[in-house]
Amino acid sequence: MNKKLKLKSYVLPTIYIILFISVFYFTLVFSNTLSKKINKPKEKEEIIKEVVKEETPVENKVLMPFIDQEVKVGRSYYDYKGDINSQKNSITYYKDTYMQNTGIDYINEKVFDVQSILDGTVISVKDDEDVGKIIEIKHDNNYISSYQSLSEVLVKKDDRVTKGMIIGKSGTNNIDKDLGNHLHFELYVNGGIVDPNLYLNKELNKN
């Protein structure tokens, strides 16, 4: 004779409570795991964006026309708004004529490499009796850089050059004999000559 099994009154509620807690616990664990998986790529993406953001200005910088850290300024650009002393140091006397310096003269006892400040195309290579060998490069944004007083030229007209490419070596010229070995550098923007200090080692102007 079969007898029906009777559960005590507190057993079913206890089972329900245990099942509820178990479902809630596994749901919580699964939710946290899923959240971590979803957020992880976003964190990587944010890190990548920050790195790119920090490196971008460096990539857009206009380089100095030389690499050697021992190179110094021998004669500065003549600034019409500058003080009297700086203006005096920016004047050259040649063939009974006082001339205002239209660029910057970088000096060093040793011959040093000269590099292109930006990507561009060589538009002129010539040898001048007064200022020595000259290289002119046209860049984007209507920039033209001029490298004078060179002892050696490593490019030719119409060559495509890249930023940082060695294009020549420093030398001497007849106008600035007192400077000895040096590079005379000039920069033109939109057809007008400018103070190179306003552009060199700074972010490229995109206007």
PDB file of C-alpha atoms in Angstrom:
ATOM      1  CA  MET A   1       0.000   0.000   0.000  1.00  0.00           C
ATOM      2  CA  ASN A   2       1.530   3.282  -1.157  1.00  0.00           C
ATOM      3  CA  LYS A   3       1.632   6.242   1.085  1.00  0.00           C
ATOM      4  CA  LYS A   4       1.875   9.785  -0.248  1.00  0.00           C
ATOM      5  CA  LEU A   5       4.982  11.664   0.862  1.00  0.00           C
ATOM      6  CA  LYS A   6       4.029  14.838   2.603  1.00  0.00           C
ATOM      7  CA  LEU A   7       6.514  17.729   2.784  1.00  0.00           C
ATOM      8  CA  LYS A   8       6.731  19.786   5.815  1.00  0.00           C
ATOM      9  CA  SER A   9       5.379  23.312   5.507  1.00  0.00           C
ATOM     10  CA  TYR A  10       8.780  25.057   5.665  1.00  0.00           C
ATOM     11  CA  VAL A  11      10.568  22.914   3.038  1.00  0.00           C
ATOM     12  CA  LEU A  12       9.099  24.439  -0.156  1.00  0.00           C
ATOM     13  CA  PRO A  13       9.701  28.088   0.859  1.00  0.00           C
ATOM     14  CA  THR A  14      13.283  27.171   1.769  1.00  0.00           C
ATOM     15  CA  ILE A  15      13.851  25.595  -1.654  1.00  0.00           C
ATOM     16  CA  TYR A  16      12.402  28.646  -3.386  1.00  0.00           C
ATOM     17  CA  ILE A  17      14.643  30.965  -1.409  1.00  0.00           C
ATOM     18  CA  ILE A  18      17.740  28.896  -2.241  1.00  0.00           C
ATOM     19  CA  LEU A  19      16.827  28.821  -5.940  1.00  0.00           C
ATOM     20  CA  PHE A  20      16.229  32.585  -5.967  1.00  0.00           C
ATOM     21  CA  ILE A  21      19.582  33.314  -4.298  1.00  0.00           C
ATOM     22  CA  SER A  22      21.392  30.985  -6.708  1.00  0.00           C
ATOM     23  CA  VAL A  23      19.810  32.595  -9.794  1.00  0.00           C
ATOM     24  CA  PHE A  24      20.509  36.088  -8.471  1.00  0.00           C
ATOM     25  CA  TYR A  25      24.171  35.227  -7.720  1.00  0.00           C
ATOM     26  CA  PHE A  26      24.860  33.704 -11.140  1.00  0.00           C
ATOM     27  CA  THR A  27      23.089  36.587 -12.874  1.00  0.00           C
ATOM     28  CA  LEU A  28      25.243  39.098 -10.981  1.00  0.00           C
ATOM     29  CA  VAL A  29      28.487  37.244 -11.782  1.00  0.00           C
ATOM     30  CA  PHE A  30      27.585  36.896 -15.480  1.00  0.00           C
ATOM     31  CA  SER A  31      26.626  40.583 -15.688  1.00  0.00           C
ATOM     32  CA  ASN A  32      29.949  41.727 -14.182  1.00  0.00           C
ATOM     33  CA  THR A  33      31.930  39.434 -16.488  1.00  0.00           C
ATOM     34  CA  LEU A  34      30.070  40.686 -19.548  1.00  0.00           C
ATOM     35  CA  SER A  35      30.545  44.299 -18.458  1.00  0.00           C
ATOM     36  CA  LYS A  36      34.317  43.826 -18.144  1.00  0.00           C
ATOM     37  CA  LYS A  37      34.517  42.263 -21.588  1.00  0.00           C
ATOM     38  CA  ILE A  38      32.554  45.127 -23.123  1.00  0.00           C
ATOM     39  CA  ASN A  39      34.497  47.889 -21.353  1.00  0.00           C
ATOM     40  CA  LYS A  40      37.960  46.431 -21.960  1.00  0.00           C
ATOM     41  CA  PRO A  41      38.157  47.360 -25.678  1.00  0.00           C
ATOM     42  CA  LYS A  42      36.922  50.862 -24.864  1.00  0.00           C
ATOM     43  CA  GLU A  43      39.722  51.336 -22.362  1.00  0.00           C
ATOM     44  CA  LYS A  44      42.289  50.255 -24.992  1.00  0.00           C
ATOM     45  CA  GLU A  45      40.693  52.550 -27.540  1.00  0.00           C
ATOM     46  CA  GLU A  46      40.874  55.498 -25.150  1.00  0.00           C
ATOM     47  CA  ILE A  47      44.545  54.783 -24.400  1.00  0.00           C
ATOM     48  CA  ILE A  48      45.351  54.612 -28.126  1.00  0.00           C
ATOM     49  CA  LYS A  49      43.561  57.911 -28.734  1.00  0.00           C
ATOM     50  CA  GLU A  50      45.519  59.591 -25.932  1.00  0.00           C
ATOM     51  CA  VAL A  51      48.833  58.338 -27.318  1.00  0.00           C
ATOM     52  CA  VAL A  52      47.980  59.522 -30.839  1.00  0.00           C
ATOM     53  CA  LYS A  53      46.856  62.869 -29.489  1.00  0.00           C
ATOM     54  CA  GLU A  54      50.162  63.360 -27.667  1.00  0.00           C
ATOM     55  CA  GLU A  55      52.312  62.337 -30.646  1.00  0.00           C
ATOM     56  CA  THR A  56      50.506  64.347 -33.339  1.00  0.00           C
ATOM     57  CA  PRO A  57      52.098  67.746 -32.524  1.00  0.00           C
ATOM     58  CA  VAL A  58      55.532  66.149 -32.678  1.00  0.00           C
ATOM     59  CA  GLU A  59      54.842  64.738 -36.158  1.00  0.00           C
ATOM     60  CA  ASN A  60      53.731  68.194 -37.381  1.00  0.00           C
ATOM     61  CA  LYS A  61      56.749  70.039 -36.041  1.00  0.00           C
ATOM     62  CA  VAL A  62      58.971  72.080 -38.341  1.00  0.00           C
ATOM     63  CA  LEU A  63      62.498  70.768 -37.804  1.00  0.00           C
ATOM     64  CA  MET A  64      65.624  72.791 -37.186  1.00  0.00           C
ATOM     65  CA  PRO A  65      67.863  72.779 -40.304  1.00  0.00           C
ATOM     66  CA  PHE A  66      70.560  70.813 -38.473  1.00  0.00           C
ATOM     67  CA  ILE A  67      70.913  67.860 -36.088  1.00  0.00           C
ATOM     68  CA  ASP A  68      74.150  68.524 -34.176  1.00  0.00           C
ATOM     69  CA  GLN A  69      73.307  69.815 -30.687  1.00  0.00           C
ATOM     70  CA  GLU A  70      76.609  71.722 -30.547  1.00  0.00           C
ATOM     71  CA  VAL A  71      75.504  74.105 -33.305  1.00  0.00           C
ATOM     72  CA  LYS A  72      74.834  77.637 -32.017  1.00  0.00           C
ATOM     73  CA  VAL A  73      73.440  80.884 -33.410  1.00  0.00           C
ATOM     74  CA  GLY A  74      76.233  83.070 -34.756  1.00  0.00           C
ATOM     75  CA  ARG A  75      74.119  85.878 -36.173  1.00  0.00           C
ATOM     76  CA  SER A  76      70.373  86.388 -35.654  1.00  0.00           C
ATOM     77  CA  TYR A  77      67.619  87.545 -37.963  1.00  0.00           C
ATOM     78  CA  TYR A  78      67.354  91.346 -38.126  1.00  0.00           C
ATOM     79  CA  ASP A  79      64.219  92.356 -36.259  1.00  0.00           C
ATOM     80  CA  TYR A  80      62.992  95.880 -37.038  1.00  0.00           C
ATOM     81  CA  LYS A  81      61.159  95.888 -33.725  1.00  0.00           C
ATOM     82  CA  GLY A  82      64.081  94.520 -31.717  1.00  0.00           C
ATOM     83  CA  ASP A  83      66.340  96.389 -29.311  1.00  0.00           C
ATOM     84  CA  ILE A  84      69.421  98.267 -30.552  1.00  0.00           C
ATOM     85  CA  ASN A  85      71.961  95.700 -29.316  1.00  0.00           C
ATOM     86  CA  SER A  86      70.267  92.759 -31.033  1.00  0.00           C
ATOM     87  CA  GLN A  87      69.932  94.794 -34.231  1.00  0.00           C
ATOM     88  CA  LYS A  88      73.662  95.614 -34.175  1.00  0.00           C
ATOM     89  CA  ASN A  89      74.478  91.922 -33.875  1.00  0.00           C
ATOM     90  CA  SER A  90      72.253  91.218 -36.882  1.00  0.00           C
ATOM     91  CA  ILE A  91      74.099  93.462 -39.332  1.00  0.00           C
ATOM     92  CA  THR A  92      76.820  92.356 -41.748  1.00  0.00           C
ATOM     93  CA  TYR A  93      79.427  94.660 -43.305  1.00  0.00           C
ATOM     94  CA  TYR A  94      80.465  93.616 -46.803  1.00  0.00           C
ATOM     95  CA  LYS A  95      81.982  95.571 -49.697  1.00  0.00           C
ATOM     96  CA  ASP A  96      81.581  98.904 -47.916  1.00  0.00           C
ATOM     97  CA  THR A  97      77.911  98.175 -47.261  1.00  0.00           C
ATOM     98  CA  TYR A  98      75.999  97.400 -44.064  1.00  0.00           C
ATOM     99  CA  MET A  99      73.429  94.673 -44.658  1.00  0.00           C
ATOM    100  CA  GLN A 100      70.620  93.528 -42.382  1.00  0.00           C
ATOM    101  CA  ASN A 101      70.610  89.781 -41.844  1.00  0.00           C
ATOM    102  CA  THR A 102      67.641  88.201 -43.628  1.00  0.00           C
ATOM    103  CA  GLY A 103      68.027  84.827 -41.952  1.00  0.00           C
ATOM    104  CA  ILE A 104      69.842  83.051 -39.133  1.00  0.00           C
ATOM    105  CA  ASP A 105      73.482  81.957 -39.234  1.00  0.00           C
ATOM    106  CA  TYR A 106      74.201  78.737 -37.349  1.00  0.00           C
ATOM    107  CA  ILE A 107      77.837  78.139 -36.458  1.00  0.00           C
ATOM    108  CA  ASN A 108      80.086  75.331 -35.284  1.00  0.00           C
ATOM    109  CA  GLU A 109      83.813  74.695 -35.556  1.00  0.00           C
ATOM    110  CA  LYS A 110      83.172  71.331 -37.208  1.00  0.00           C
ATOM    111  CA  VAL A 111      81.349  70.849 -40.492  1.00  0.00           C
ATOM    112  CA  PHE A 112      77.813  69.651 -39.694  1.00  0.00           C
ATOM    113  CA  ASP A 113      74.972  68.007 -41.610  1.00  0.00           C
ATOM    114  CA  VAL A 114      72.178  70.198 -42.951  1.00  0.00           C
ATOM    115  CA  GLN A 115      68.671  68.694 -43.075  1.00  0.00           C
ATOM    116  CA  SER A 116      65.386  69.639 -44.715  1.00  0.00           C
ATOM    117  CA  ILE A 117      62.953  71.205 -42.240  1.00  0.00           C
ATOM    118  CA  LEU A 118      59.901  69.655 -43.971  1.00  0.00           C
ATOM    119  CA  ASP A 119      58.901  67.440 -46.882  1.00  0.00           C
ATOM    120  CA  GLY A 120      59.230  69.270 -50.168  1.00  0.00           C
ATOM    121  CA  THR A 121      60.700  69.597 -53.659  1.00  0.00           C
ATOM    122  CA  VAL A 122      64.086  71.108 -54.521  1.00  0.00           C
ATOM    123  CA  ILE A 123      63.403  74.084 -56.771  1.00  0.00           C
ATOM    124  CA  SER A 124      66.936  75.452 -57.041  1.00  0.00           C
ATOM    125  CA  VAL A 125      70.566  74.407 -56.557  1.00  0.00           C
ATOM    126  CA  LYS A 126      73.255  76.948 -57.382  1.00  0.00           C
ATOM    127  CA  ASP A 127      76.692  78.241 -56.480  1.00  0.00           C
ATOM    128  CA  ASP A 128      76.913  81.947 -55.664  1.00  0.00           C
ATOM    129  CA  GLU A 129      80.205  83.857 -55.517  1.00  0.00           C
ATOM    130  CA  ASP A 130      79.213  85.721 -52.354  1.00  0.00           C
ATOM    131  CA  VAL A 131      77.072  83.281 -50.328  1.00  0.00           C
ATOM    132  CA  GLY A 132      78.410  79.938 -51.526  1.00  0.00           C
ATOM    133  CA  LYS A 133      76.372  76.888 -52.509  1.00  0.00           C
ATOM    134  CA  ILE A 134      72.593  77.287 -52.109  1.00  0.00           C
ATOM    135  CA  ILE A 135      69.651  74.875 -51.933  1.00  0.00           C
ATOM    136  CA  GLU A 136      66.050  76.078 -52.077  1.00  0.00           C
ATOM    137  CA  ILE A 137      63.153  73.775 -51.221  1.00  0.00           C
ATOM    138  CA  LYS A 138      59.443  74.437 -51.726  1.00  0.00           C
ATOM    139  CA  HIS A 139      57.169  72.959 -49.063  1.00  0.00           C
ATOM    140  CA  ASP A 140      53.408  72.814 -48.565  1.00  0.00           C
ATOM    141  CA  ASN A 141      51.580  75.878 -47.221  1.00  0.00           C
ATOM    142  CA  ASN A 142      53.696  78.154 -49.446  1.00  0.00           C
ATOM    143  CA  TYR A 143      56.873  77.682 -47.391  1.00  0.00           C
ATOM    144  CA  ILE A 144      60.262  77.977 -49.105  1.00  0.00           C
ATOM    145  CA  SER A 145      63.426  77.201 -47.156  1.00  0.00           C
ATOM    146  CA  SER A 146      66.851  78.394 -48.311  1.00  0.00           C
ATOM    147  CA  TYR A 147      70.120  76.786 -47.146  1.00  0.00           C
ATOM    148  CA  GLN A 148      73.205  78.854 -47.967  1.00  0.00           C
ATOM    149  CA  SER A 149      76.959  78.827 -47.368  1.00  0.00           C
ATOM    150  CA  LEU A 150      77.133  75.085 -48.016  1.00  0.00           C
ATOM    151  CA  SER A 151      80.384  73.233 -48.633  1.00  0.00           C
ATOM    152  CA  GLU A 152      78.600  70.222 -50.119  1.00  0.00           C
ATOM    153  CA  VAL A 153      75.233  69.645 -51.831  1.00  0.00           C
ATOM    154  CA  LEU A 154      73.637  66.179 -51.769  1.00  0.00           C
ATOM    155  CA  VAL A 155      70.494  66.872 -53.830  1.00  0.00           C
ATOM    156  CA  LYS A 156      69.647  68.252 -57.263  1.00  0.00           C
ATOM    157  CA  LYS A 157      66.831  70.322 -58.712  1.00  0.00           C
ATOM    158  CA  ASP A 158      63.406  68.607 -58.816  1.00  0.00           C
ATOM    159  CA  ASP A 159      64.421  66.029 -56.198  1.00  0.00           C
ATOM    160  CA  ARG A 160      61.675  65.127 -53.738  1.00  0.00           C
ATOM    161  CA  VAL A 161      62.995  65.343 -50.172  1.00  0.00           C
ATOM    162  CA  THR A 162      61.534  64.254 -46.855  1.00  0.00           C
ATOM    163  CA  LYS A 163      61.590  66.002 -43.501  1.00  0.00           C
ATOM    164  CA  GLY A 164      64.890  65.299 -41.757  1.00  0.00           C
ATOM    165  CA  MET A 165      66.680  64.220 -44.934  1.00  0.00           C
ATOM    166  CA  ILE A 166      70.340  65.285 -45.092  1.00  0.00           C
ATOM    167  CA  ILE A 167      70.647  67.620 -48.093  1.00  0.00           C
ATOM    168  CA  GLY A 168      74.115  69.128 -47.620  1.00  0.00           C
ATOM    169  CA  LYS A 169      76.881  70.200 -45.270  1.00  0.00           C
ATOM    170  CA  SER A 170      77.814  73.517 -43.679  1.00  0.00           C
ATOM    171  CA  GLY A 171      80.638  75.619 -45.103  1.00  0.00           C
ATOM    172  CA  THR A 172      81.880  79.176 -45.538  1.00  0.00           C
ATOM    173  CA  ASN A 173      81.146  82.157 -47.755  1.00  0.00           C
ATOM    174  CA  ASN A 174      82.659  85.532 -48.626  1.00  0.00           C
ATOM    175  CA  ILE A 175      80.009  87.684 -46.940  1.00  0.00           C
ATOM    176  CA  ASP A 176      80.307  86.103 -43.497  1.00  0.00           C
ATOM    177  CA  LYS A 177      83.980  85.142 -43.348  1.00  0.00           C
ATOM    178  CA  ASP A 178      84.086  86.152 -39.675  1.00  0.00           C
ATOM    179  CA  LEU A 179      81.626  83.365 -38.822  1.00  0.00           C
ATOM    180  CA  GLY A 180      83.832  80.638 -40.237  1.00  0.00           C
ATOM    181  CA  ASN A 181      82.056  77.317 -40.772  1.00  0.00           C
ATOM    182  CA  HIS A 182      78.305  77.917 -40.671  1.00  0.00           C
ATOM    183  CA  LEU A 183      74.886  77.560 -42.295  1.00  0.00           C
ATOM    184  CA  HIS A 184      72.948  80.617 -43.394  1.00  0.00           C
ATOM    185  CA  PHE A 185      69.247  79.726 -43.279  1.00  0.00           C
ATOM    186  CA  GLU A 186      66.330  81.751 -44.637  1.00  0.00           C
ATOM    187  CA  LEU A 187      62.596  81.052 -44.649  1.00  0.00           C
ATOM    188  CA  TYR A 188      59.901  82.488 -46.915  1.00  0.00           C
ATOM    189  CA  VAL A 189      56.180  82.209 -46.174  1.00  0.00           C
ATOM    190  CA  ASN A 190      53.613  83.266 -48.776  1.00  0.00           C
ATOM    191  CA  GLY A 191      56.382  84.947 -50.773  1.00  0.00           C
ATOM    192  CA  GLY A 192      57.727  87.101 -47.934  1.00  0.00           C
ATOM    193  CA  ILE A 193      60.843  86.546 -45.860  1.00  0.00           C
ATOM    194  CA  VAL A 194      60.177  85.868 -42.168  1.00  0.00           C
ATOM    195  CA  ASP A 195      62.050  85.361 -38.917  1.00  0.00           C
ATOM    196  CA  PRO A 196      62.801  81.606 -38.888  1.00  0.00           C
ATOM    197  CA  ASN A 197      62.523  81.569 -35.085  1.00  0.00           C
ATOM    198  CA  LEU A 198      58.768  82.050 -35.443  1.00  0.00           C
ATOM    199  CA  TYR A 199      58.451  78.723 -37.306  1.00  0.00           C
ATOM    200  CA  LEU A 200      61.383  76.430 -36.535  1.00  0.00           C
ATOM    201  CA  ASN A 201      60.824  73.744 -33.903  1.00  0.00           C
ATOM    202  CA  LYS A 202      57.129  74.694 -33.781  1.00  0.00           C
ATOM    203  CA  GLU A 203      53.959  73.010 -35.023  1.00  0.00           C
ATOM    204  CA  LEU A 204      53.375  73.438 -38.737  1.00  0.00           C
ATOM    205  CA  ASN A 205      50.972  76.258 -39.527  1.00  0.00           C
ATOM    206  CA  LYS A 206      48.064  74.706 -41.469  1.00  0.00           C
ATOM    207  CA  ASN A 207      46.569  78.007 -42.619  1.00  0.00           C
TER     208      ASN A 207
END
